C-alpha positions as protocol buffer text, in pm:
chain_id: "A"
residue {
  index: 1
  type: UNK
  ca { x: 743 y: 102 z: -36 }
}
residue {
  index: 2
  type: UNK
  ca { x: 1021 y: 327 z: -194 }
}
residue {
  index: 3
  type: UNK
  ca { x: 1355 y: 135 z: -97 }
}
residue {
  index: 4
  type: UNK
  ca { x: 1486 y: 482 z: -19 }
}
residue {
  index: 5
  type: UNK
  ca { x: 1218 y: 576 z: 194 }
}
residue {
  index: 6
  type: UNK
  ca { x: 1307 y: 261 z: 374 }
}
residue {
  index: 7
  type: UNK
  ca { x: 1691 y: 295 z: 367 }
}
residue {
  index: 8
  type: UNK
  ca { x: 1596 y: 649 z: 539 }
}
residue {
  index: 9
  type: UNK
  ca { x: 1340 y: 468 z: 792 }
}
residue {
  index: 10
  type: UNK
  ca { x: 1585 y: 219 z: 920 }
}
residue {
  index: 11
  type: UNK
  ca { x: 1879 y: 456 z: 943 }
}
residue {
  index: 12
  type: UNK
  ca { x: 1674 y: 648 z: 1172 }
}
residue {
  index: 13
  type: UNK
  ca { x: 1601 y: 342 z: 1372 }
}
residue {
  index: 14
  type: UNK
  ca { x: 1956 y: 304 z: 1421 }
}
residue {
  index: 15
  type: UNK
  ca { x: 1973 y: 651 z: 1572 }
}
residue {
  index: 16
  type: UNK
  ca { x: 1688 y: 609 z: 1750 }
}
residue {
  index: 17
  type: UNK
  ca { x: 1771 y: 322 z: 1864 }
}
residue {
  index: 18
  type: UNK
  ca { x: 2155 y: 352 z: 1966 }
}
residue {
  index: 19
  type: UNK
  ca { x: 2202 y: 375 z: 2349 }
}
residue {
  index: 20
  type: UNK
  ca { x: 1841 y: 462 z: 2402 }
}
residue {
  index: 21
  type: UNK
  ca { x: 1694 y: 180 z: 2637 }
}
residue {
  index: 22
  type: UNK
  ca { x: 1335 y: 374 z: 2607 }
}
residue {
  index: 23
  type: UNK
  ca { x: 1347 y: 346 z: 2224 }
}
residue {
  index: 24
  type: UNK
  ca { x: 1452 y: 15 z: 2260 }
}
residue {
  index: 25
  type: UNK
  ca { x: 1186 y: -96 z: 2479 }
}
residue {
  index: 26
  type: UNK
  ca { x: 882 y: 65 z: 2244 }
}
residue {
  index: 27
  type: UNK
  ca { x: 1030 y: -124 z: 1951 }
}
residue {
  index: 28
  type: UNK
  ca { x: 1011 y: -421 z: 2146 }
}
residue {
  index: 29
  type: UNK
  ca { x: 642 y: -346 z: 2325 }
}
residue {
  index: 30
  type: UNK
  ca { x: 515 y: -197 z: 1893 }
}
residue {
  index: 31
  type: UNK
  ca { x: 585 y: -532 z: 1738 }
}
residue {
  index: 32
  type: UNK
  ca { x: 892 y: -353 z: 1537 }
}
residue {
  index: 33
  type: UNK
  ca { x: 1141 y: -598 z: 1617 }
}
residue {
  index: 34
  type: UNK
  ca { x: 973 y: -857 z: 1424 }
}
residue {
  index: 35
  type: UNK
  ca { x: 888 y: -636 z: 1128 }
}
residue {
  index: 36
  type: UNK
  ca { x: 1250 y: -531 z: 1131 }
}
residue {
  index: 37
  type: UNK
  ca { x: 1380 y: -848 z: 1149 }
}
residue {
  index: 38
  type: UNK
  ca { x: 1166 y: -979 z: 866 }
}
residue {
  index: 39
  type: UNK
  ca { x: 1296 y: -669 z: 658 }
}
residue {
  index: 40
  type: UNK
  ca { x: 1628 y: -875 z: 609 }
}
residue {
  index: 41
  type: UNK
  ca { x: 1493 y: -1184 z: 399 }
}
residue {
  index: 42
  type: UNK
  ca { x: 1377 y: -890 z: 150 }
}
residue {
  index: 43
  type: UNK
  ca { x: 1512 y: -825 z: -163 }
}
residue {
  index: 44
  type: UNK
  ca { x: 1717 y: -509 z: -118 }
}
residue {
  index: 45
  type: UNK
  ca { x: 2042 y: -366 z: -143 }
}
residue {
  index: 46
  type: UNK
  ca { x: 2348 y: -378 z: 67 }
}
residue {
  index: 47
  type: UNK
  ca { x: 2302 y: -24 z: 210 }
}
residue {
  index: 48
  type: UNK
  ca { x: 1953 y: -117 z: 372 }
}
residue {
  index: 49
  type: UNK
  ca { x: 2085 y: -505 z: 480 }
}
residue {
  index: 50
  type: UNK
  ca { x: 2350 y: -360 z: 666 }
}
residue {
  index: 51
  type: UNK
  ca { x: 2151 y: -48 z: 817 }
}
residue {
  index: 52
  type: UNK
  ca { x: 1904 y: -311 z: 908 }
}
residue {
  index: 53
  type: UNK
  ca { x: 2140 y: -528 z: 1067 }
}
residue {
  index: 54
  type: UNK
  ca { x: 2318 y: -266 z: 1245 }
}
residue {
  index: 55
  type: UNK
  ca { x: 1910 y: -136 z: 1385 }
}
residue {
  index: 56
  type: UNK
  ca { x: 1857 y: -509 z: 1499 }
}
residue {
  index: 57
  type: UNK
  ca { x: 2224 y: -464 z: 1697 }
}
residue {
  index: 58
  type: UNK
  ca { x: 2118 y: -87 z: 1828 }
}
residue {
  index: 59
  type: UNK
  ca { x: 1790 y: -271 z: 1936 }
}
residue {
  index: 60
  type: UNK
  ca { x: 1904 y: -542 z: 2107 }
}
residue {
  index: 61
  type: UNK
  ca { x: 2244 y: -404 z: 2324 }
}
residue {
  index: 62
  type: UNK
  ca { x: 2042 y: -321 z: 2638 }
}
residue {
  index: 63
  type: UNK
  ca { x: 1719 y: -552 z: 2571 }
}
residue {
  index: 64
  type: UNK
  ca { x: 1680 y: -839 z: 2654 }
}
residue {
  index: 65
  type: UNK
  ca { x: 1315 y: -918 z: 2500 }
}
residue {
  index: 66
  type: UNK
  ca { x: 1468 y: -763 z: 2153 }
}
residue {
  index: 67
  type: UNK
  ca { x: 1702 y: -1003 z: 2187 }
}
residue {
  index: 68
  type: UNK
  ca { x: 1464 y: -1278 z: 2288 }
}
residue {
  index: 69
  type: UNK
  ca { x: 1247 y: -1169 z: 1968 }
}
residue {
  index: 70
  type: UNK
  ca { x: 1565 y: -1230 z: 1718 }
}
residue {
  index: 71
  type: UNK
  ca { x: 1585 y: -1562 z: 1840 }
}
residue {
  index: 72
  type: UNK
  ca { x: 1243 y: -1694 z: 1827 }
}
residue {
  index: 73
  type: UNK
  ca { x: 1173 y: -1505 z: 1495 }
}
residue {
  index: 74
  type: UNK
  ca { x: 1442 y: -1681 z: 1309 }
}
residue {
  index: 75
  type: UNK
  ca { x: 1676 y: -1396 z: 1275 }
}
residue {
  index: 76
  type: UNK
  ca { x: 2007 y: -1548 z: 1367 }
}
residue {
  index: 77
  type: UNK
  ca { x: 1954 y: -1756 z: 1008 }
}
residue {
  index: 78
  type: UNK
  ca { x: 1951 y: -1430 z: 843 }
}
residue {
  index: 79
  type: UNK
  ca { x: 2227 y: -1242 z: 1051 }
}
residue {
  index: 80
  type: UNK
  ca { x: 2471 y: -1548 z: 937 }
}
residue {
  index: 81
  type: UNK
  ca { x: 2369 y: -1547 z: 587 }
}
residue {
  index: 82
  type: UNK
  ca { x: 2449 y: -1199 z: 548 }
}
residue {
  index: 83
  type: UNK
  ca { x: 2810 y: -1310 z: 650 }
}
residue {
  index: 84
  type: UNK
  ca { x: 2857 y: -1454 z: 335 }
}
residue {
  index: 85
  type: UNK
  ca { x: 2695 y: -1158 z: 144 }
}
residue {
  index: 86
  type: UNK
  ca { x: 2984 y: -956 z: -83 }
}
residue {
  index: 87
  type: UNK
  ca { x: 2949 y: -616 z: 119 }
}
residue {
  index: 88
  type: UNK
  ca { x: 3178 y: -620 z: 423 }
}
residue {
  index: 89
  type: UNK
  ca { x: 2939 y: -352 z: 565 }
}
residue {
  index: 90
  type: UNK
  ca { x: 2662 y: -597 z: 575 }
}
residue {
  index: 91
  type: UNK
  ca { x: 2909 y: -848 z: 726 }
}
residue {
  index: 92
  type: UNK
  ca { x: 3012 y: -659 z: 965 }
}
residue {
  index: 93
  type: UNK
  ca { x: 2706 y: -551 z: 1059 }
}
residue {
  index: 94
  type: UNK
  ca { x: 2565 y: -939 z: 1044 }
}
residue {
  index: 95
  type: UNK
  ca { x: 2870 y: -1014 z: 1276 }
}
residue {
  index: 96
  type: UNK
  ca { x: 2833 y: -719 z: 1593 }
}
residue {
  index: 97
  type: UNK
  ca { x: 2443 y: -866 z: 1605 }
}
residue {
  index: 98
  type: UNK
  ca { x: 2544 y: -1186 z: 1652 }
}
residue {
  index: 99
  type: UNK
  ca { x: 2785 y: -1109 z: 1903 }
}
residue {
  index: 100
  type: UNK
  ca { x: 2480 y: -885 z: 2127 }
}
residue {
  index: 101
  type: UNK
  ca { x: 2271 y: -1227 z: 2054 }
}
């Protein structure tokens, strides 16, 4: 897909997402948190790592199955290794998932 079409797809997640237990619970019931999570061990740029990171936080602040989903599907290993990436956007998006994990 066109990497803006998916910079645009997971900013609206974030929206969507953001205090919205409803959206957060047909992410979690669609299979979307694991697609989404998988979305960070792809070759892309800053701007979609840290939207994507900051969609996984949205997801998981009021769910716990998102949050069970992270877990299982490896996505702590990517949430740290974007701590060491050179954006401080991605960082600090990295960092406020790990701290709803």
């Amino acid at each position: 897909p066109d990497v803006l079409v998916q910079k645009q797809a997971v900013t609206a997640l974030v929206e969507a997402l953001a205090d919205n237990p409803q959206n957060q619970d047909l992410l979690a019931k669609s299979g979307g948190m694991k697609t989404l999570i998988e979305s960070l061990s792809w070759d892309t740029d800053s701007v979609f790592k840290s939207r994507a990171a900051a969609a996984i936080a949205a997801a998981c602040q009021q769910n716990k199955h998102n949050r069970s989903t992270v877990l299982k599907a490896d996505g702590m290993k990517y949430l740290i290794t974007m701590l060491e990436f050179p954006d401080a956007c991605v960082q600090e998006n990295a960092a406020n998932a790990l701290a709803i994990l």
